[in-house]
Coordinates of C-alpha atoms in Angstrom, one line a residue:
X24 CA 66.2 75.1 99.7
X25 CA 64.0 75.1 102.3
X26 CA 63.2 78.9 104.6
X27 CA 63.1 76.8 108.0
X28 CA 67.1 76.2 107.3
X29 CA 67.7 79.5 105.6
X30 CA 66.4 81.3 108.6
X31 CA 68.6 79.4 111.2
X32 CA 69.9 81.4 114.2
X33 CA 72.6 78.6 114.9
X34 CA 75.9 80.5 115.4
X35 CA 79.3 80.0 113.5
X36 CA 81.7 77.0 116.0
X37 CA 78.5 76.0 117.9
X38 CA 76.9 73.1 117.9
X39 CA 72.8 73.8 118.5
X40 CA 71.0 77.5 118.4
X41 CA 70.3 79.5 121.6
X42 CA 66.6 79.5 123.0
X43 CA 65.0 82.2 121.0
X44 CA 63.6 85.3 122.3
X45 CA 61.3 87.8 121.3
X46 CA 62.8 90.4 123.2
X47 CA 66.5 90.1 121.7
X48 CA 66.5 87.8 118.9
X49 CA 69.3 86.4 118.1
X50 CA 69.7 88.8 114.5
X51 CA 69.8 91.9 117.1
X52 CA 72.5 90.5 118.9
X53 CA 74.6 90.3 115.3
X54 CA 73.8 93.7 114.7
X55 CA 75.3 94.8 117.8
X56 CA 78.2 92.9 117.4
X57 CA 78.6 94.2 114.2
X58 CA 78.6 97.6 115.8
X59 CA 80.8 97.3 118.4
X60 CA 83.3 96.0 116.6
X61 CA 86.5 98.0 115.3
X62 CA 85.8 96.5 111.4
X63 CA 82.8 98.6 111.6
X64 CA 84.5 101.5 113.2
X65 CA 86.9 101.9 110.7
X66 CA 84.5 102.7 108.0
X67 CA 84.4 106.1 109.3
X68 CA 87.7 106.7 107.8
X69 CA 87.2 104.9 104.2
X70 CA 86.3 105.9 101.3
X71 CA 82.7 105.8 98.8
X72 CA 83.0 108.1 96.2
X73 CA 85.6 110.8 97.5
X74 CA 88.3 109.7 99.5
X75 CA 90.0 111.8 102.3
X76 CA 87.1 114.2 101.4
X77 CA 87.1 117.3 103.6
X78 CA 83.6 118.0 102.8
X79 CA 81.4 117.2 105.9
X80 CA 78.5 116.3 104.0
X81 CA 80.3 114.0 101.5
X82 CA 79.5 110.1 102.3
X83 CA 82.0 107.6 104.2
X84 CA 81.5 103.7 103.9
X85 CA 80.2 104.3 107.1
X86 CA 77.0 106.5 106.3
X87 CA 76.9 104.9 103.2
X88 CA 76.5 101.3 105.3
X89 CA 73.9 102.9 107.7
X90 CA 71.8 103.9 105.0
X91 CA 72.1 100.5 103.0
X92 CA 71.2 98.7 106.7
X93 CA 68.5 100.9 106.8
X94 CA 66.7 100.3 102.6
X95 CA 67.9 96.5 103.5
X96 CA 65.6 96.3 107.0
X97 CA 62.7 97.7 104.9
X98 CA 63.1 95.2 102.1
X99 CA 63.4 92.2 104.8
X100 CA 60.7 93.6 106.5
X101 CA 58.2 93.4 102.9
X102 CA 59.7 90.0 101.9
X103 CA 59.3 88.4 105.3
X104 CA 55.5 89.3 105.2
X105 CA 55.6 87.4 102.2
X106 CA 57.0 84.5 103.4
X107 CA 55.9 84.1 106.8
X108 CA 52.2 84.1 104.6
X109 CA 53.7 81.5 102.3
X110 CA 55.3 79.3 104.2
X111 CA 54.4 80.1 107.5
X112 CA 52.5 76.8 108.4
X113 CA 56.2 74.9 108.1
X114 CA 58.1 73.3 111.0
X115 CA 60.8 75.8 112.6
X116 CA 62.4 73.9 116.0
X117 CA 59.2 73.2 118.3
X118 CA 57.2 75.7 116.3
X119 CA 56.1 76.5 112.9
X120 CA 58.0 79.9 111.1
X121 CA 54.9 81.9 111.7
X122 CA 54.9 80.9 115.7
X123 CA 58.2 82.0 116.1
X124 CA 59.1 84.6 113.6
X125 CA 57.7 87.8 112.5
X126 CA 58.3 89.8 109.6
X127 CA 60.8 92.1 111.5
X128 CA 63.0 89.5 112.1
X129 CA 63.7 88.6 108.5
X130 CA 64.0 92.7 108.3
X131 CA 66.9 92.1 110.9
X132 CA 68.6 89.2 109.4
X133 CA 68.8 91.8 106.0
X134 CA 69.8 94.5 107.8
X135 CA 73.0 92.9 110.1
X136 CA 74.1 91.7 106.8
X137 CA 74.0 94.7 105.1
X138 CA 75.9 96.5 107.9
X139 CA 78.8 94.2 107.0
X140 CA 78.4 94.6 103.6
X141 CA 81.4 96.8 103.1
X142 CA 83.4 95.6 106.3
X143 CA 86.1 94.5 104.6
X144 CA 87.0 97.4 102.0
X145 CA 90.2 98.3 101.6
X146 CA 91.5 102.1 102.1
X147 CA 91.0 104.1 99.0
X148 CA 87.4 102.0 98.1
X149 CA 87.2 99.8 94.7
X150 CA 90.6 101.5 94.1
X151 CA 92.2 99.6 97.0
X152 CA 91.3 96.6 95.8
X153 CA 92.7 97.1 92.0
X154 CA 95.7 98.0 93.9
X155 CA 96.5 94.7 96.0
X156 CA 95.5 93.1 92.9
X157 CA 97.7 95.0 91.1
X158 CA 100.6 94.7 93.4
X159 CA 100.6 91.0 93.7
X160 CA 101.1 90.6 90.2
X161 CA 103.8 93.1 89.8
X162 CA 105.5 93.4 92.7
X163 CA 109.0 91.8 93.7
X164 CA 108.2 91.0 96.8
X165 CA 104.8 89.4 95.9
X166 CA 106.9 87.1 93.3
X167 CA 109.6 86.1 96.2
X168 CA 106.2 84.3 98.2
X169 CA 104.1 83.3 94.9
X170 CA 107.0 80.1 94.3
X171 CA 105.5 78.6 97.9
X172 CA 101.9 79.0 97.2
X173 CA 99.3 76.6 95.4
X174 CA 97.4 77.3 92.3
X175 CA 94.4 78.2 93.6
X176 CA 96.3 80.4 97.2
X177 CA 97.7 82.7 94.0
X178 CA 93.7 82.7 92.6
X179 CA 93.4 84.6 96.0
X180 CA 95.4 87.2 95.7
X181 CA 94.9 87.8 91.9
X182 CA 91.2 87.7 92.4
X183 CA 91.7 89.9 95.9
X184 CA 88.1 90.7 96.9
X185 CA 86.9 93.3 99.6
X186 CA 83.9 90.7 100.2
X187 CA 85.8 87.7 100.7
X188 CA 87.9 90.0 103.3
X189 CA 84.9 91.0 104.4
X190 CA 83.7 87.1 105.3
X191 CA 87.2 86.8 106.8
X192 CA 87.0 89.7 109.1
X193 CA 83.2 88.3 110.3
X194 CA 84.2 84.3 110.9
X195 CA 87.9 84.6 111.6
X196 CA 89.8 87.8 112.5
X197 CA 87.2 89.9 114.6
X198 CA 86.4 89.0 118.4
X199 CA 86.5 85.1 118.9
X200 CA 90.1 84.7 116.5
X201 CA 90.4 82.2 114.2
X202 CA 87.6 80.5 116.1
X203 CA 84.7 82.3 114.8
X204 CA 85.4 85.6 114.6
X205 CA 82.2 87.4 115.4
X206 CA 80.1 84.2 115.8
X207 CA 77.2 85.9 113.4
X208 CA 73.8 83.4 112.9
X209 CA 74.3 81.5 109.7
X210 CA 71.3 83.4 108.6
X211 CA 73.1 86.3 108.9
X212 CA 76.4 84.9 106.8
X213 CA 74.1 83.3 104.3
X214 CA 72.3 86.9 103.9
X215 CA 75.8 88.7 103.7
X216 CA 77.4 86.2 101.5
X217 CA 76.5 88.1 97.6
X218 CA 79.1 85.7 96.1
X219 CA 79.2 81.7 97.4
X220 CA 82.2 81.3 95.1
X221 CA 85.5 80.6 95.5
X222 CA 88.5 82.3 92.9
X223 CA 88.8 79.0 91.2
X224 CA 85.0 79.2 90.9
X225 CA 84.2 82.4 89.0
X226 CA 82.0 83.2 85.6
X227 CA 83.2 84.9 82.6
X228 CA 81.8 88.3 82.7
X229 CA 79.4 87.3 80.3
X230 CA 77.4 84.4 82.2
X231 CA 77.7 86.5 85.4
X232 CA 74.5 89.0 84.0
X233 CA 72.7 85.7 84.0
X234 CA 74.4 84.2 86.7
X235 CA 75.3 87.1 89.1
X236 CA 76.6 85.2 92.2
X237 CA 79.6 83.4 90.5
X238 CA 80.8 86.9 89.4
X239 CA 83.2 87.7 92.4
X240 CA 85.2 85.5 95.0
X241 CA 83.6 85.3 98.1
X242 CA 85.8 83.4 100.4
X243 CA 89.4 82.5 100.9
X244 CA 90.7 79.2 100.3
X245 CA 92.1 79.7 104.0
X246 CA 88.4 80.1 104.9
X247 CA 86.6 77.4 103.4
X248 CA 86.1 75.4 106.2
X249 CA 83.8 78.4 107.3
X250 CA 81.8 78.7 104.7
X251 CA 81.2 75.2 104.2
X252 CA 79.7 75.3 108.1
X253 CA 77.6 77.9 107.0
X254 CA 76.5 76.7 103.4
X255 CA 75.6 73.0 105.2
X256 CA 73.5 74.5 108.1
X257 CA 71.7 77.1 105.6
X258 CA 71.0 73.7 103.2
X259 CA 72.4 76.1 100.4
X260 CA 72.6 74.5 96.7
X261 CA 75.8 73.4 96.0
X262 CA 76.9 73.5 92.4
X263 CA 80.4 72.2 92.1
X264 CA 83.2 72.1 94.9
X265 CA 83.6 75.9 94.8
X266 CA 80.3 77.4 93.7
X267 CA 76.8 77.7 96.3
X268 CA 73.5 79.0 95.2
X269 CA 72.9 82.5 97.0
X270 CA 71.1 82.7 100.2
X271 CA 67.5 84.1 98.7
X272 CA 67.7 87.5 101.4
X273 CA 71.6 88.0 99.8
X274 CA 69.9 89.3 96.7
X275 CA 68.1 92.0 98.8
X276 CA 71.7 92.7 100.3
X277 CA 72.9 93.6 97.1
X278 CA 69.6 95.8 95.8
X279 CA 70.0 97.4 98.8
X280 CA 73.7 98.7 98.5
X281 CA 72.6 99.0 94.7
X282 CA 69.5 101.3 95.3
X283 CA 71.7 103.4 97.7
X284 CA 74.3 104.0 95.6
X285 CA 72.8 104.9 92.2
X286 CA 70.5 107.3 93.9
X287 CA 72.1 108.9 96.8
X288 CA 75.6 109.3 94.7
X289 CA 73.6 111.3 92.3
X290 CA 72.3 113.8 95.8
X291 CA 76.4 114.1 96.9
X292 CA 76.9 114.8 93.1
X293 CA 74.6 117.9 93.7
X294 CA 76.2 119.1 97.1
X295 CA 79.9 119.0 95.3
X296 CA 78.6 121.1 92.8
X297 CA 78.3 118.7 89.5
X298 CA 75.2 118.1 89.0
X299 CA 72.8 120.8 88.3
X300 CA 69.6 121.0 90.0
X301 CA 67.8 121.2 86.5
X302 CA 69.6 117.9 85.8
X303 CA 68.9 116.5 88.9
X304 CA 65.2 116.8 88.4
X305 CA 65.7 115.9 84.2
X306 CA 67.1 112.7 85.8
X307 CA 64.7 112.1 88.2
X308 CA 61.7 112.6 85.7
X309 CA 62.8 109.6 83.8
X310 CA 62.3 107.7 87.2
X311 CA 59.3 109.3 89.0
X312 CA 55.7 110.3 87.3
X313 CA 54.4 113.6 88.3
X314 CA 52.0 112.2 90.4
X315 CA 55.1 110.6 92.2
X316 CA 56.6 113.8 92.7
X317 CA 54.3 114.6 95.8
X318 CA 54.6 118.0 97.2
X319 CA 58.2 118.8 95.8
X320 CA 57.1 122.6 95.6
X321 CA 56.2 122.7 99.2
X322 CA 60.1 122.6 99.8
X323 CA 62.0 126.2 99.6
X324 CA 65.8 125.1 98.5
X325 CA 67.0 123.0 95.9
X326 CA 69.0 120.7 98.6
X327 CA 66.0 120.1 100.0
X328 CA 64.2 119.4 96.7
X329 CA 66.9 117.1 95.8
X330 CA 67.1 115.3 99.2
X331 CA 63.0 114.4 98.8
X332 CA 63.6 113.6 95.7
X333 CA 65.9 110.8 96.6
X334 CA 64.0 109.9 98.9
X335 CA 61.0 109.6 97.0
X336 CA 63.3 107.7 94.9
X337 CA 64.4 105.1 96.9
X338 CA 60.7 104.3 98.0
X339 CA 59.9 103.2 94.3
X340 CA 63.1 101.2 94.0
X341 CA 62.1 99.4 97.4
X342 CA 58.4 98.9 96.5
X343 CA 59.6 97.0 93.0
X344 CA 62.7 95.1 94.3
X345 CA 60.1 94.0 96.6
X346 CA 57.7 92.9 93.8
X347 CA 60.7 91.1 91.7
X348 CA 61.3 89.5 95.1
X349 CA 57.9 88.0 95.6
X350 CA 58.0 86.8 91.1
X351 CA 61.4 85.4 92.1
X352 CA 61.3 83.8 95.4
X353 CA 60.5 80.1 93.6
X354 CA 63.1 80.2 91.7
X355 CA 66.0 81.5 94.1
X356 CA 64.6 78.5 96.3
X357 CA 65.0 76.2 93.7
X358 CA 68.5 77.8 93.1
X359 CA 67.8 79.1 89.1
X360 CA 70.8 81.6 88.0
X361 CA 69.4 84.8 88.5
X362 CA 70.6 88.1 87.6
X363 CA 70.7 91.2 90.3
X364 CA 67.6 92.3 91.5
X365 CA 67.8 95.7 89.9
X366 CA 68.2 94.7 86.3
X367 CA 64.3 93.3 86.6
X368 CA 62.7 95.8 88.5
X369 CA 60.0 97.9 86.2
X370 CA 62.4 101.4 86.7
X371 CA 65.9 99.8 86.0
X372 CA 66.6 101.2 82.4
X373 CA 65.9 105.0 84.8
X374 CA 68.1 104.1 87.4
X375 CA 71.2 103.1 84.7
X376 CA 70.6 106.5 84.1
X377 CA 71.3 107.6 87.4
X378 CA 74.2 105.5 86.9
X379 CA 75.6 106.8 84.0
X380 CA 75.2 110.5 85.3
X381 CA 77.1 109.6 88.7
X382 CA 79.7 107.5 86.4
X383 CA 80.5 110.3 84.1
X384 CA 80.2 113.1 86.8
X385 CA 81.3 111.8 90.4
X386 CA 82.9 109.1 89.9
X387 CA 85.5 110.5 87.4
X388 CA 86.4 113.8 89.0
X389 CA 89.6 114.5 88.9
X390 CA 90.5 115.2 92.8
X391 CA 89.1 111.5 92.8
X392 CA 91.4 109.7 90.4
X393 CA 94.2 111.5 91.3
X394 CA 93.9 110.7 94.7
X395 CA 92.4 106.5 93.8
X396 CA 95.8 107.2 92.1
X397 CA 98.0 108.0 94.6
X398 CA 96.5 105.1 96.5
X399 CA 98.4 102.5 94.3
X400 CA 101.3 104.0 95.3
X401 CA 100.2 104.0 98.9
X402 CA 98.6 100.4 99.5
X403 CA 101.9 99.1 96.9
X404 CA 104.4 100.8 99.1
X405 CA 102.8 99.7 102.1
X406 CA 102.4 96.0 101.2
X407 CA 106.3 95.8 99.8
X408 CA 107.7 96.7 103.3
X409 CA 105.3 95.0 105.4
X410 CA 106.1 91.4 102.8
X411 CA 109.9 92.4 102.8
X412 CA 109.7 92.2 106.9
X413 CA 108.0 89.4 107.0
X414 CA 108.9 86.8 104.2
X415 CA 113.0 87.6 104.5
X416 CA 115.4 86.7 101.2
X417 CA 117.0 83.4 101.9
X418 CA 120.7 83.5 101.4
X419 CA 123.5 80.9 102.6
X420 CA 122.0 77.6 104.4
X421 CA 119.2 78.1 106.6
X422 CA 120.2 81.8 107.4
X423 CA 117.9 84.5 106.1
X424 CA 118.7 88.4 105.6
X425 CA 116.2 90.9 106.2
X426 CA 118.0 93.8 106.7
X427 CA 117.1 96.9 108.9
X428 CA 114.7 98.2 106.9
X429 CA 113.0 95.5 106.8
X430 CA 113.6 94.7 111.0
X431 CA 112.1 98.2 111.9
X432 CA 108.6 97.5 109.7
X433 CA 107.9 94.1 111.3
X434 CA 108.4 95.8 114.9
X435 CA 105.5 98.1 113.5
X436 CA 103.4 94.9 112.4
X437 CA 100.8 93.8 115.3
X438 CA 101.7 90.3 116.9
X439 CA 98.3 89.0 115.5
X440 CA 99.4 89.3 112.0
X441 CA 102.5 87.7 112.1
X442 CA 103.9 83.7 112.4
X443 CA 106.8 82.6 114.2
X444 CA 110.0 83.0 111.7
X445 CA 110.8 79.6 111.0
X446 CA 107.5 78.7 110.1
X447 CA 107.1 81.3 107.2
X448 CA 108.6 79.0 104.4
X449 CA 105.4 76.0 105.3
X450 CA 103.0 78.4 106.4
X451 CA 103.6 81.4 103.2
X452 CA 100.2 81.0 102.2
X453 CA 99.3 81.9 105.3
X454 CA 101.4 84.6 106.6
X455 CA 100.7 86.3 103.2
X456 CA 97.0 86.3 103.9
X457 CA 97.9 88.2 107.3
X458 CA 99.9 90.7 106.0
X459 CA 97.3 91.9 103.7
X460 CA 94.8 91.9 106.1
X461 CA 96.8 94.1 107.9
X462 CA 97.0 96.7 105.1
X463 CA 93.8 95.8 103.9
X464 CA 92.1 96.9 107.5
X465 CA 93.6 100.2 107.8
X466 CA 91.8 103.4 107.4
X467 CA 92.6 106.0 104.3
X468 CA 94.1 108.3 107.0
X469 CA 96.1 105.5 108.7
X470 CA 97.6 104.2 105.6
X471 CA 98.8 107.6 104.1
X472 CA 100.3 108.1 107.7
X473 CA 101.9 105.0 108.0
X474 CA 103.1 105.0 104.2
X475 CA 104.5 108.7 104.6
X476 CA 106.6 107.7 107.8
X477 CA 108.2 104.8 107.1
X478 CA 109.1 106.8 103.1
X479 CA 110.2 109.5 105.4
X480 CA 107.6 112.2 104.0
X481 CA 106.7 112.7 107.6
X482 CA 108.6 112.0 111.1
X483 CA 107.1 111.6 113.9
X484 CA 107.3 114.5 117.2

């Protein structure tokens, strides 16, 4: 793989790259379109750690993205020193890289792609996702489609991914539909894209430590097309008809949303009360040298202790992801199976540690099962009435019976996710896809609404 290609700033559906310019390059412009769109909104509403929290201080996806954006700029930034030095000389449209580009840039491409890193999370977090799993392979209504779906459309849906949703909402559902979606740079895709793998294309668990980018889907069948645009124009590896190489910058995605939440989970573990402060600076000990402690005295509170702690914390994890980055870089251009970044830096035995701590004190309290919990129920319910309304029981002939029920929910279903009625049957895999996007994109709140209204918890005044 070659960086002139990886860095392209051709957008998704066109056919040659806009003039570049210094003032507004073209990664700024996906950044703001990632912004302004209502994907990004809604991950004020869903859930990291604790959903429907009621704590103000408690993290959404949304701060939680911000800050990742934010460690993923720096790392950019540090790596595209690097290679601007290294490869700088090389051809780049009438230029050479180092002409055209500066290090900032590549911190741009990084940091647009780690805004959309969790754009297409389900309500109720990693939970959601086990649930729409869950419910297609249980559920009634999921086995009345599953007879009128290929081998590999079912892969999708038993393999359901937040990221493949996620590359969906960017190149397909948001702005430009179904004819580009967002119309991100390929840079930008190839940066977001953590798994180039179709569900027919994944690992077993135990090659994906070695081999970390077949460990997840990360694209539809439906949307294939799209990343087969984008995996040609970046000159990406391509290993077999559904695996990729990773982009080189999508492993500083992932250390980014890594570092951010083994570190920062274990600050909102403090403010909810879990973690001690002595156990907050135990932990951190195993991580930071006193030397690296700074001027930790010079603060008055133990928030405050805690929150330059993390901070201090974070700035290690950057400076070696950085340094594995730099040891690495031949071989992610050479497309080698790596493992994540994290696993090699000098501190990652520490930050498992961090890890653990956040695993068995966060992660598993009980407000936050019960509630991941009750989200089953939720996204379950929700998906069996939107899929009876839309995929009606055949009965006599050609008629079909959906009942009332079933009438009411689809006049609650958006036009956008819905196909004409006799085209269902041809088109299941489809319609399917639609109808959990439609679930898939609501908020926490929205969904427990919805789901209590249509049960009849709740009526509307």
């Amino acid at each position: 793989m070659k960086w002139p290609n990886l860095l392209s700033s051709l957008r998704l559906t066109e056919v040659e790259s806009r003039p570049y310019e210094s003032a507004r390059p073209p990664w700024q412009i996906d950044y703001d379109r990632l912004v302004f769109s209502s994907a990004f909104r809604r991950l004020q509403d869903k859930t990291q750690v604790h959903p429907l929290s009621s704590s103000d201080y408690v993290r959404t996806r949304l701060t939680h993205t911000l800050e990742v954006s934010s460690v993923a700029r720096t790392l950019g930034t540090i790596a595209g020193d690097y290679i601007l030095k290294t490869y700088g000389k090389e051809q780049y449209g009438t230029k050479t890289l180092e002409e055209t580009l500066t290090p900032s840039d590549i911190g741009m491409i990084t940091s647009a792609a780690a805004l959309a890193h969790d754009i297409g999370n389900p309500p109720f977090g990693h939970s959601g996702e086990d649930a729409i799993r869950y419910w297609f392979s249980s559920s009634k209504y999921a086995r009345r489609v599953r007879k009128w779906l290929s081998e590999e459309e079912r892969r999708d849906f038993e393999k359901w991914e937040g990221n493949a949703a996620g590359f969906r909402i960017l190149t397909r559902l948001q702005f430009y539909r179904n004819e580009g979606g967002m119309k991100l740079t390929t840079a930008c895709l190839g940066a977001f894209m953590k798994y180039p793998t179709s569900a027919s294309g994944l690992v077993s668990k135990a090659q994906a430590k070695e081999d970390i980018a077949g460990k997840k889907p990360g694209f539809f069948e439906a949307d294939r097309n799209q990343w087969n645009a984008v995996a040609d124009d970046l000159g990406l590896i391509r290993l077999n008809d559904n695996r990729w190489c990773r982009h080189p910058l999508a492993y500083l995605t992932e250390a980014a949303d890594d570092i951010c939440y083994r570190i920062i989970d274990l600050e909102d573990g403090f403010r909810l009360g879990r973690i001690p402060y002595s156990d907050i600076l135990e932990i951190m000990q195993k991580l930071l040298a006193p030397n690296e402690m700074g001027s930790l005295n010079d603060h008055p509170s133990n928030s405050e202790k805690v929150a330059y702690l993390r901070a201090k914390a974070i700035s290690k994890a950057i400076k070696e992801v950085a340094e594995v980055f730099e040891r690495r870089e031949p071989d992610m251009l050479a497309g080698k199976p790596m493992g994540d970044m994290m696993s090699q830096i000098t501190s990652a035995d520490a930050l498992d540690a961090f890890k653990d701590r956040t695993t068995r004190d966060v992660y598993s309290m009980p407000t936050v099962i019960q509630i991941e919990t009750a989200g089953f129920e939720i996204l379950s319910g929700l998906l069996d009435a939107v899929v009876d309304a839309v995929f009606p029981i055949r009965s006599v002939g050609t008629s079909t019976n959906r009942g009332l029920f079933g009438s009411k929910v689809r006049n609650l279903i958006p036009d956008e996710f819905l196909i004409p009625e006799d085209e269902v049957e041809s088109r299941a895999y489809e319609q399917l896809l639609l109808a959990v996007d439609f679930v898939a994109g609501m908020t926490d709140t929205f969904a427990l609404d919805l789901y209590r209204k249509i049960r009849g918890v709740t009526i509307p005044r």
